[in-house]
GROMACS .gro file of C-alpha atoms in nm:
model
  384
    1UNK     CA    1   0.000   0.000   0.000
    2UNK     CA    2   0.147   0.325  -0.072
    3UNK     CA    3   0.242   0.553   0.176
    4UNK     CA    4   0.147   0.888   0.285
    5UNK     CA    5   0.416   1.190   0.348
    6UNK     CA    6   0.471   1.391   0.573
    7UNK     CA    7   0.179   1.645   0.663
    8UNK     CA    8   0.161   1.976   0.413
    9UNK     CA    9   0.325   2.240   0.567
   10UNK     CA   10   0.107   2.456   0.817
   11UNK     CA   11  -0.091   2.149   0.948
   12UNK     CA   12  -0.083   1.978   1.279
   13UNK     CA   13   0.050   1.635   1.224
   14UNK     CA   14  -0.219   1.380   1.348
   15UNK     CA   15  -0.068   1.137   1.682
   16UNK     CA   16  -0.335   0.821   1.759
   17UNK     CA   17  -0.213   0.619   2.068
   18UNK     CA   18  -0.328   0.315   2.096
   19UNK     CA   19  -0.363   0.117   2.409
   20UNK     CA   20  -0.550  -0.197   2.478
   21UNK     CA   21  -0.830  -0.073   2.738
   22UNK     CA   22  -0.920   0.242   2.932
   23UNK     CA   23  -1.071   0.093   3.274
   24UNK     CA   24  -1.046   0.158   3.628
   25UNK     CA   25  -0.853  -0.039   3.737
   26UNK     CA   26  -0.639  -0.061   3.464
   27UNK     CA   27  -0.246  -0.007   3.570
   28UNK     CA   28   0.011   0.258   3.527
   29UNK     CA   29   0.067   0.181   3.186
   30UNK     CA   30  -0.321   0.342   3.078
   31UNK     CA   31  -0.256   0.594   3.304
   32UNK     CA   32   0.008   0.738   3.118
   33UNK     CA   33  -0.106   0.738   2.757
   34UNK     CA   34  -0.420   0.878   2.864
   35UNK     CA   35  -0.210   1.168   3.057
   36UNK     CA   36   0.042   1.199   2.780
   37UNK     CA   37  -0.188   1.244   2.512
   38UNK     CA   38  -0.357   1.530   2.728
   39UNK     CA   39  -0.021   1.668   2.770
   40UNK     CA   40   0.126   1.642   2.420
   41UNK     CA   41  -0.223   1.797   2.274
   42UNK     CA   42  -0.218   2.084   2.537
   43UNK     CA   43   0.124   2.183   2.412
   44UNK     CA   44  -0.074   2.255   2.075
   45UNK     CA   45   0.194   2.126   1.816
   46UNK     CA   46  -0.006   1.786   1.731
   47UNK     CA   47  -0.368   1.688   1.651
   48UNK     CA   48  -0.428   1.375   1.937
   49UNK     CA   49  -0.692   1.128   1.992
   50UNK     CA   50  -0.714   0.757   2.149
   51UNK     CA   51  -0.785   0.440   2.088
   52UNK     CA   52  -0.889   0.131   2.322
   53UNK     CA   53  -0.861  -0.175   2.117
   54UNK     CA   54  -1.116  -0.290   2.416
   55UNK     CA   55  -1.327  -0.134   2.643
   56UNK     CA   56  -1.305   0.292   2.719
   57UNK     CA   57  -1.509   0.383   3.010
   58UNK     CA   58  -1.456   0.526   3.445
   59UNK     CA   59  -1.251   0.842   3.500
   60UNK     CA   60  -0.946   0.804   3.236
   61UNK     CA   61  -1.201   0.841   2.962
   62UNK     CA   62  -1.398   1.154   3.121
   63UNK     CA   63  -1.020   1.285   3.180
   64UNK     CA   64  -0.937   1.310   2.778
   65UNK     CA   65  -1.294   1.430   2.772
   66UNK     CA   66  -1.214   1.734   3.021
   67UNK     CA   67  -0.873   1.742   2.824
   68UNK     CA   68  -1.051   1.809   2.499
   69UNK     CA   69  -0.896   1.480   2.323
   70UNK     CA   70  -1.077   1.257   2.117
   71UNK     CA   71  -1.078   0.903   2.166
   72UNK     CA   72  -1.316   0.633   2.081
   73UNK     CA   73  -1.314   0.250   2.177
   74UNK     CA   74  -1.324  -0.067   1.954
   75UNK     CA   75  -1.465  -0.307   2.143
   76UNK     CA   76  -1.249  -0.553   2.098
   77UNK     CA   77  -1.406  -0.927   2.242
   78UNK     CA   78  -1.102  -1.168   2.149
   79UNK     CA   79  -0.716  -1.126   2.070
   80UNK     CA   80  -0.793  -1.157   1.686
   81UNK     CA   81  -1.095  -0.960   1.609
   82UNK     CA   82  -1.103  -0.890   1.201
   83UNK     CA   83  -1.377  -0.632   1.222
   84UNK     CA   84  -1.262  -0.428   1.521
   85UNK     CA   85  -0.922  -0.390   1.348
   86UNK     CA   86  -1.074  -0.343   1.027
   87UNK     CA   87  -1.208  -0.051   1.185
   88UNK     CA   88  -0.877   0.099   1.335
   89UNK     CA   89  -0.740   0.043   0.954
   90UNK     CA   90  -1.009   0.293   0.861
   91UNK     CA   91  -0.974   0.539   1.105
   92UNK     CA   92  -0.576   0.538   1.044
   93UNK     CA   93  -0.668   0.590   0.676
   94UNK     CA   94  -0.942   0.860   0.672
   95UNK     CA   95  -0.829   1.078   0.937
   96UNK     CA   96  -0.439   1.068   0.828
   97UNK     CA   97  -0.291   0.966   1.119
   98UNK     CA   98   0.085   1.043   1.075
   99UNK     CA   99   0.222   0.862   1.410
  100UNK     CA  100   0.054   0.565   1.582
  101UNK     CA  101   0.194   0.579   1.909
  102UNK     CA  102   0.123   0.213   2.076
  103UNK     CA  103   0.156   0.133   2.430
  104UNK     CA  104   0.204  -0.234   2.560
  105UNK     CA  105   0.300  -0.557   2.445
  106UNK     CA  106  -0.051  -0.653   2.261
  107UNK     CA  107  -0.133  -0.261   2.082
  108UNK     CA  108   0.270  -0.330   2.020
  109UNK     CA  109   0.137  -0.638   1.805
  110UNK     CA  110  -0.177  -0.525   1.644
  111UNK     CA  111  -0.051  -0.158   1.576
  112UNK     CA  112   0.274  -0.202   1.418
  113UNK     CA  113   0.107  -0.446   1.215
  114UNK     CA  114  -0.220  -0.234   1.101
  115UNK     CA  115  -0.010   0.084   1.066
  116UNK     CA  116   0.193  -0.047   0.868
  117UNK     CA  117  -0.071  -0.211   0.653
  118UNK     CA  118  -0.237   0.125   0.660
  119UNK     CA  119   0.001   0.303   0.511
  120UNK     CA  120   0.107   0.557   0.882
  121UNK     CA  121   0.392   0.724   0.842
  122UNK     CA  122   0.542   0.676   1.189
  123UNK     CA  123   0.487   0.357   1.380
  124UNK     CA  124   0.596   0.379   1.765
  125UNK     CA  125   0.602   0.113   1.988
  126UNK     CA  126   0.649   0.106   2.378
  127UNK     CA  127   0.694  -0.132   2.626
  128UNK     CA  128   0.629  -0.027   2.975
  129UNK     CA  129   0.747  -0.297   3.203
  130UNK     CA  130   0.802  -0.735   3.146
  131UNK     CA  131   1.072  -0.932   3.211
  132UNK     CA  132   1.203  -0.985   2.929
  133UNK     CA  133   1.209  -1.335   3.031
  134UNK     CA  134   1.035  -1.663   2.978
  135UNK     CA  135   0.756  -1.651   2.745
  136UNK     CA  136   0.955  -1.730   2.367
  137UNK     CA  137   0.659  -1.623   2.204
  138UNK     CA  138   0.671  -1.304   2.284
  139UNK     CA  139   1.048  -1.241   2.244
  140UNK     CA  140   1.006  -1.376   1.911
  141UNK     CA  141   0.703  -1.064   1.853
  142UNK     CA  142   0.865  -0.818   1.994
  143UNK     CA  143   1.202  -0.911   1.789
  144UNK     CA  144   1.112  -1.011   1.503
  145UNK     CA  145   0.768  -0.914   1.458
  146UNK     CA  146   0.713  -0.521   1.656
  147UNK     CA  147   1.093  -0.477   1.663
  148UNK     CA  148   1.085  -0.468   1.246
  149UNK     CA  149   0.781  -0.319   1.134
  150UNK     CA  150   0.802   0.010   1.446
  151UNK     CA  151   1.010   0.296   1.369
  152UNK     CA  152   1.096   0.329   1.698
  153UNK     CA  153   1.067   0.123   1.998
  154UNK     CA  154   1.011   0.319   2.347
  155UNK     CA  155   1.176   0.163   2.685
  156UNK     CA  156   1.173   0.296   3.011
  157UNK     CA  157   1.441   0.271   3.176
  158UNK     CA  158   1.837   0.184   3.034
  159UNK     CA  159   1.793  -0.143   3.153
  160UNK     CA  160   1.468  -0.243   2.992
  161UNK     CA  161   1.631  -0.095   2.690
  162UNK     CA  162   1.983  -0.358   2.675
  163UNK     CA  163   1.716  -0.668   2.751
  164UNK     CA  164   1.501  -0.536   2.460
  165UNK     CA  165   1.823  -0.565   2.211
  166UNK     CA  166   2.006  -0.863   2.359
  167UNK     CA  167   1.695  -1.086   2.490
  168UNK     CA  168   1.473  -1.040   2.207
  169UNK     CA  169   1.692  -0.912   1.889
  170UNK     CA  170   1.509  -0.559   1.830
  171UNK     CA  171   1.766  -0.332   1.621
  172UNK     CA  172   1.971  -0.084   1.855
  173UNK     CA  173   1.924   0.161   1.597
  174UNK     CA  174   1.553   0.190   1.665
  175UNK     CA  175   1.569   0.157   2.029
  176UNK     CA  176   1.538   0.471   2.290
  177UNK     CA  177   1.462   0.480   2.621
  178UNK     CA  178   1.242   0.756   2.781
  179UNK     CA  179   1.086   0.763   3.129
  180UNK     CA  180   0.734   0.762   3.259
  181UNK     CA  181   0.646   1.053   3.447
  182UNK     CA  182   0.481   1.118   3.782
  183UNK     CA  183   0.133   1.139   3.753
  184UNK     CA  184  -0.108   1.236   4.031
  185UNK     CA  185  -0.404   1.037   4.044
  186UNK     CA  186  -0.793   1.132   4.130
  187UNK     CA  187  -0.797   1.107   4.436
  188UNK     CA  188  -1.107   1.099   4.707
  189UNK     CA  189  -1.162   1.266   5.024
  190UNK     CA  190  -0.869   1.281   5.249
  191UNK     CA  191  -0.939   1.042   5.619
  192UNK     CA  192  -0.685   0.942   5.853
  193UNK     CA  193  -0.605   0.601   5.789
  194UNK     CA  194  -0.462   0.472   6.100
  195UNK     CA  195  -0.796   0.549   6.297
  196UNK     CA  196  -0.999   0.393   6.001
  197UNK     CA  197  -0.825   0.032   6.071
  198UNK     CA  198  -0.737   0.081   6.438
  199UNK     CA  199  -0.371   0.152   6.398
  200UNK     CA  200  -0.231   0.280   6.712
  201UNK     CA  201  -0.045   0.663   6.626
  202UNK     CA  202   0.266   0.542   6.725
  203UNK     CA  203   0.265   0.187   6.555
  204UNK     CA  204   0.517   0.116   6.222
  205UNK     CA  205   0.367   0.077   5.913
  206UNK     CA  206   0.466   0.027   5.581
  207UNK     CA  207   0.291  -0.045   5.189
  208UNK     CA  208   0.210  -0.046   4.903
  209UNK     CA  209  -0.044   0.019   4.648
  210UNK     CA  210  -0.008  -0.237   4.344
  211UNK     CA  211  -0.229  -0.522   4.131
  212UNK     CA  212  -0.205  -0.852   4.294
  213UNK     CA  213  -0.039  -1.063   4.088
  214UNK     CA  214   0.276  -1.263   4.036
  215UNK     CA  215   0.477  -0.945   3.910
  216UNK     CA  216   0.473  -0.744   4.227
  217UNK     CA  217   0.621  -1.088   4.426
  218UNK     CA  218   0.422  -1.008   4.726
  219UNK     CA  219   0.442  -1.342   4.851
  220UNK     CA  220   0.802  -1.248   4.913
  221UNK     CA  221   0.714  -0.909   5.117
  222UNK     CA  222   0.502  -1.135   5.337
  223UNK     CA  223   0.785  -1.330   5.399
  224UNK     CA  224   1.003  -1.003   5.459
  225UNK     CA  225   0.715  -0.899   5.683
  226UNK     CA  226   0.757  -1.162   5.909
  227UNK     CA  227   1.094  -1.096   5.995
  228UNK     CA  228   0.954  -0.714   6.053
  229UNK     CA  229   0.745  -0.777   6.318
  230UNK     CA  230   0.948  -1.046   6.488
  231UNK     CA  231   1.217  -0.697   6.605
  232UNK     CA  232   0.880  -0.491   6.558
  233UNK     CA  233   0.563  -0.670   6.673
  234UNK     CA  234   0.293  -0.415   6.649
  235UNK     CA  235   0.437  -0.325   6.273
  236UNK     CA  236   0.146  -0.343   6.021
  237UNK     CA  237   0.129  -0.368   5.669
  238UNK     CA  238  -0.063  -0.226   5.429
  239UNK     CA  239  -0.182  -0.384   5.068
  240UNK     CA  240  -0.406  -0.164   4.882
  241UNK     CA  241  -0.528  -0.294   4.530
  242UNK     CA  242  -0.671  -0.565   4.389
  243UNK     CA  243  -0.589  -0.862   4.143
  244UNK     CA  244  -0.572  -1.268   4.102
  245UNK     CA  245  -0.379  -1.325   4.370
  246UNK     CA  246  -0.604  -1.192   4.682
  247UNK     CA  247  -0.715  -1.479   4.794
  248UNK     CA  248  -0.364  -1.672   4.805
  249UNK     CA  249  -0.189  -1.360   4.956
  250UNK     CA  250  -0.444  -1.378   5.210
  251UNK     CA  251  -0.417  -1.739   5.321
  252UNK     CA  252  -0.031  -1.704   5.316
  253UNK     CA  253  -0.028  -1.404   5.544
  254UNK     CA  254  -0.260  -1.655   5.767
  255UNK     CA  255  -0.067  -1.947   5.717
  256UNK     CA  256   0.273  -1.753   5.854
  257UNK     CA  257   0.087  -1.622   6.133
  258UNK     CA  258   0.040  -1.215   6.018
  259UNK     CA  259  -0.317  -1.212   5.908
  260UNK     CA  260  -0.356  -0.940   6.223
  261UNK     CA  261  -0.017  -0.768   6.079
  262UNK     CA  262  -0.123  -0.721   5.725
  263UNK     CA  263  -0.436  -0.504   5.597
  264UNK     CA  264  -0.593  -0.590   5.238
  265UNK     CA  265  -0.782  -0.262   5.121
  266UNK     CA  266  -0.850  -0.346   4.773
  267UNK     CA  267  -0.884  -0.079   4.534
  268UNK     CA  268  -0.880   0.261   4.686
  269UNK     CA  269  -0.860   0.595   4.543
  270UNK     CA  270  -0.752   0.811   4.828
  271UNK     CA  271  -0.390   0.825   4.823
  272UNK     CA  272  -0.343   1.119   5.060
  273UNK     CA  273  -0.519   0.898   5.305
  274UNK     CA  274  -0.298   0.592   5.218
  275UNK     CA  275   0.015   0.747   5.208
  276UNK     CA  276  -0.085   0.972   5.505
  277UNK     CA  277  -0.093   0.645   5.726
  278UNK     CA  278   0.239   0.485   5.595
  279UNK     CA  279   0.576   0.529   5.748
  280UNK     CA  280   0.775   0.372   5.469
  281UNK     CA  281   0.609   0.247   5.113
  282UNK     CA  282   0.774  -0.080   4.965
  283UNK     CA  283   0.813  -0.233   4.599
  284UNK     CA  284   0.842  -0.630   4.650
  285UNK     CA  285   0.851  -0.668   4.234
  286UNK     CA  286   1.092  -0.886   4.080
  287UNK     CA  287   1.076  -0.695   3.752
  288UNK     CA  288   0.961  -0.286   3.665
  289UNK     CA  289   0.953  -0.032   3.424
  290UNK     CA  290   0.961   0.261   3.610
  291UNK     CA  291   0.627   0.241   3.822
  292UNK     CA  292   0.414   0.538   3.917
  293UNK     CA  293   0.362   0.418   4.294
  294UNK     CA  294   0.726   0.523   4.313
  295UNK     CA  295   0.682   0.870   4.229
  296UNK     CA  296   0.361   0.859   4.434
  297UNK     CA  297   0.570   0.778   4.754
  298UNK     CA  298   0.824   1.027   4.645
  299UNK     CA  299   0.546   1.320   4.584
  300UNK     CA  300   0.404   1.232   4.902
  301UNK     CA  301   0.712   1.255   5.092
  302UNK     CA  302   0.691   0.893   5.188
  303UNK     CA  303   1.028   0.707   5.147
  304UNK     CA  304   1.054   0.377   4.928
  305UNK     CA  305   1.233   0.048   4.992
  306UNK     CA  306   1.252  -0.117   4.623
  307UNK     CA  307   1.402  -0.424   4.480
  308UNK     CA  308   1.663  -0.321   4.277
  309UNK     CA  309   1.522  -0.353   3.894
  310UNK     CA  310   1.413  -0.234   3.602
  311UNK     CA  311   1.419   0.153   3.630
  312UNK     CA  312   1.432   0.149   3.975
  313UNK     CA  313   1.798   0.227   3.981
  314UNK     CA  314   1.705   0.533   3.748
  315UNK     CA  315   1.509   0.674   3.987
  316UNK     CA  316   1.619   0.553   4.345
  317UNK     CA  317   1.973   0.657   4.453
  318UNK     CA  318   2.015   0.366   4.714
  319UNK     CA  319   2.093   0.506   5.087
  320UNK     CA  320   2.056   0.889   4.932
  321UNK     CA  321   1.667   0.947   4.767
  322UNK     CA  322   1.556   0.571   4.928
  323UNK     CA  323   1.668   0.225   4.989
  324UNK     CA  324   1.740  -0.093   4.743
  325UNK     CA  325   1.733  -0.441   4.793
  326UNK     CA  326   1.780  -0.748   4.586
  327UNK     CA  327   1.457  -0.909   4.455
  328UNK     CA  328   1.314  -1.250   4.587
  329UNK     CA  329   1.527  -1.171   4.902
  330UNK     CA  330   1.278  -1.117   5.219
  331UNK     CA  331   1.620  -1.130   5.448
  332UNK     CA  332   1.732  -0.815   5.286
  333UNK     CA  333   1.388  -0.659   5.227
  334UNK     CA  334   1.284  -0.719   5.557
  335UNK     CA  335   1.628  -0.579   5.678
  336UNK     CA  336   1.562  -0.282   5.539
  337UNK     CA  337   1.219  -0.202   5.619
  338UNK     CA  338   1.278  -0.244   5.985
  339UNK     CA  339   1.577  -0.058   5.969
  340UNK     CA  340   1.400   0.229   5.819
  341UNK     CA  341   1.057   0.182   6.080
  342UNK     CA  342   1.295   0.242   6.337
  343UNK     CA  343   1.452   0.562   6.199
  344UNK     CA  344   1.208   0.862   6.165
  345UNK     CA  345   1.534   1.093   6.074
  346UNK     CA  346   1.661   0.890   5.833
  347UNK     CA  347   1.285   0.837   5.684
  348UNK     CA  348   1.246   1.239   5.709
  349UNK     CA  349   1.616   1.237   5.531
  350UNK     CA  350   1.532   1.030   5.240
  351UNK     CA  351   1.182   1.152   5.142
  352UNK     CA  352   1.290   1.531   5.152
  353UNK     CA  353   1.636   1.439   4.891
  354UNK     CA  354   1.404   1.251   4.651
  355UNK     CA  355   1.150   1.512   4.620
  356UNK     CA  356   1.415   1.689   4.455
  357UNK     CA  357   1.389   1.480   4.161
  358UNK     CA  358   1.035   1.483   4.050
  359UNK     CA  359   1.069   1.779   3.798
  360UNK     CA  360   1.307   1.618   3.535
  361UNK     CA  361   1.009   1.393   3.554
  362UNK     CA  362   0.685   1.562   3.525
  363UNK     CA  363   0.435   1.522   3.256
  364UNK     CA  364   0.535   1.874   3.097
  365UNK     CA  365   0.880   1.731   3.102
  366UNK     CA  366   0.804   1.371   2.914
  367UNK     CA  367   0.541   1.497   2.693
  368UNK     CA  368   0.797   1.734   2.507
  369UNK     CA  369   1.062   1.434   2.474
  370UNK     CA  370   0.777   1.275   2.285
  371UNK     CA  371   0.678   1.560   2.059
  372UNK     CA  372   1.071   1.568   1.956
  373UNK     CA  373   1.099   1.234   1.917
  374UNK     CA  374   0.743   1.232   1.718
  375UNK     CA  375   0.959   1.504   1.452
  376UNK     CA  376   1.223   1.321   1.432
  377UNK     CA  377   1.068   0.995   1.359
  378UNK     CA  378   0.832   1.164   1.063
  379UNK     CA  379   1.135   1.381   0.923
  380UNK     CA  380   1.367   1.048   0.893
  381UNK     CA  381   1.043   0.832   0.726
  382UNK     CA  382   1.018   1.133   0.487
  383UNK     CA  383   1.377   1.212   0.409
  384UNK     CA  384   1.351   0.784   0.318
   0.00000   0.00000   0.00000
């Protein structure tokens, strides 16, 4: 099929992302194409709208809405679904879309495949967080499949970025790595926490606020935990979130003798009041792209204890903006949590040093990284 130019001079050029749902509930991934296409329209240089290959509906959808972005929703039902795609095809075709901007493994797929079947310009793919491990499949997509057909394929972190070319074969050429960015979620009414659950004003207490599933290893901060409360024993933890592995997590916690040591919120919205109760948050993960609860804790002056991977190291200057540990380790992570419970200085030290660093990481910030690297990408398809 032939292939469109650049845009005529004097007009916007045209940016669809495409990510695979808009939910709530959805993770940090959705989060941040919905915020960066608010941010990259509001700087006025492109034309932006989204797509959900899936399902588009809760408060990321009524945020482009207040953001004045379009987006509409395919309604995808299945992983191959001819007429939903048939559909994106047209909408790449008839509104000129000059960069398809896709975010996660399966829009990776489906959009580098489409766009370039469509005839778009600039095809950008991003990966936000795996493990570049396992699954042979999927290397083989991303390499050979994504990794040839994008113009560009997005990491987050340097790491993420040598795993992508020596894991799964993706040309170093088209690789670059640029951040998330700290994003500030909706939040709801601000309570105090520790006299919601009973928590004593005095008592230790660490957290975190993830999806419950294999990923975030928090099997292993259980583990860690019970090491906590063995120097601290009216420590409590708290899980906030949601996911597949509830129910396990919970019987664990009550198999190792913590189920009155470790809180299960589910999903919650009110992060002032979470983070407002926490001494310490904690990342358990054994892999990460560069997760927004980490610039949560940091925004809300809450220091973080994180296994050491992905683009933790990015962000996390260990012993000077917050504390690393080796994953699958509950020795070291539990070390270092009640280490850290037991020093409010040191706590008040480390949260005040990394709040120094969320500028070179705010939306504003990302958002114009992507507009240059949106230029770039259409000025070397054109000069080809």
């Amino acid at each position: 099929m032939r292939r469109r130019g650049h845009q005529p001079s004097g007009e916007r050029p045209h940016v669809l992302m495409l990510v695979d749902a808009l939910e709530d509930g959805t993770g940090g991934a959705e989060r941040f194409a919905a915020g960066l296409a608010a941010a990259v329209a509001a700087g006025g240089d492109f034309r932006v709208s989204l797509c959900a290959t899936r399902h588009a509906e809760g408060y990321l959808p009524r945020s482009l809405d207040e953001a004045g972005v379009e987006h509409f929703a395919l309604n995808r039902s299945r992983t191959v679904d001819p007429a939903a795609f048939r559909r994106l095809a047209r909408f790449l075709r008839e509104q000129r879309v000059d960069v398809l901007h896709c975010h996660k493994f399966g829009s990776n797929v489906w959009g580098s495949m489409i766009g370039r079947a469509a005839g778009t310009p600039a095809v950008i793919a991003h990966e936000h967080t795996w493990s570049y491990e396992g699954q042979p499949l999927r290397r083989f997509l991303d390499g050979q499949v994504v990794g040839r057909l994008c113009d560009r394929f997005v990491s987050v972190s340097n790491a993420d970025r040598e795993r992508m070319i020596a894991l799964e074969g993706v040309p170093a050429r088209k690789t670059i790595t640029i951040p998330t960015s700290y994003i500030a979620r909706r939040e709801g009414p601000t309570g105090d926490l520790r006299a919601e659950l009973g928590i004593a004003p005095d008592a230790p207490t660490a957290g975190t606020i993830a999806q419950l599933r294999p990923q975030k290893a928090l099997g292993v901060l259980i583990d860690a935990w019970r090491l906590v409360v063995d120097e601290l024993p009216a420590a409590q933890l708290i899980l906030v979130g949601d996911g597949p592995d509830r129910a396990l997590l919970e019987q664990h916690a009550a198999r190792v003798g913590l189920a009155d040591s470790i809180r299960f919120l589910g999903t919650r919205n009110d992060l002032g009041t979470i983070f407002g109760g926490l001494d310490v948050a904690v990342l358990s993960s054994d892999f990460e792209g560069l997760p927004l609860f980490a610039f949560e804790s940091i925004a809300h002056a809450t220091p973080l204890v994180s296994t050491d991977v992905g683009g933790l190291p990015d962000l996390v200057e260990d012993g000077k903006t917050g504390v690393l540990v080796p994953p699958r380790d509950p020795r070291a992570l539990g070390g270092a949590l009640a280490t850290l419970l037991k020093d409010g200085d040191r706590r008040t030290e480390l949260a005040a040093a990394a709040t120094e660093l969320l500028p070179a990481f705010s939306m504003e910030s990302i958002a114009r990284r992507f507009g240059d690297l949106y230029r770039t990408t259409l000025a070397e398809r054109s000069a080809r």
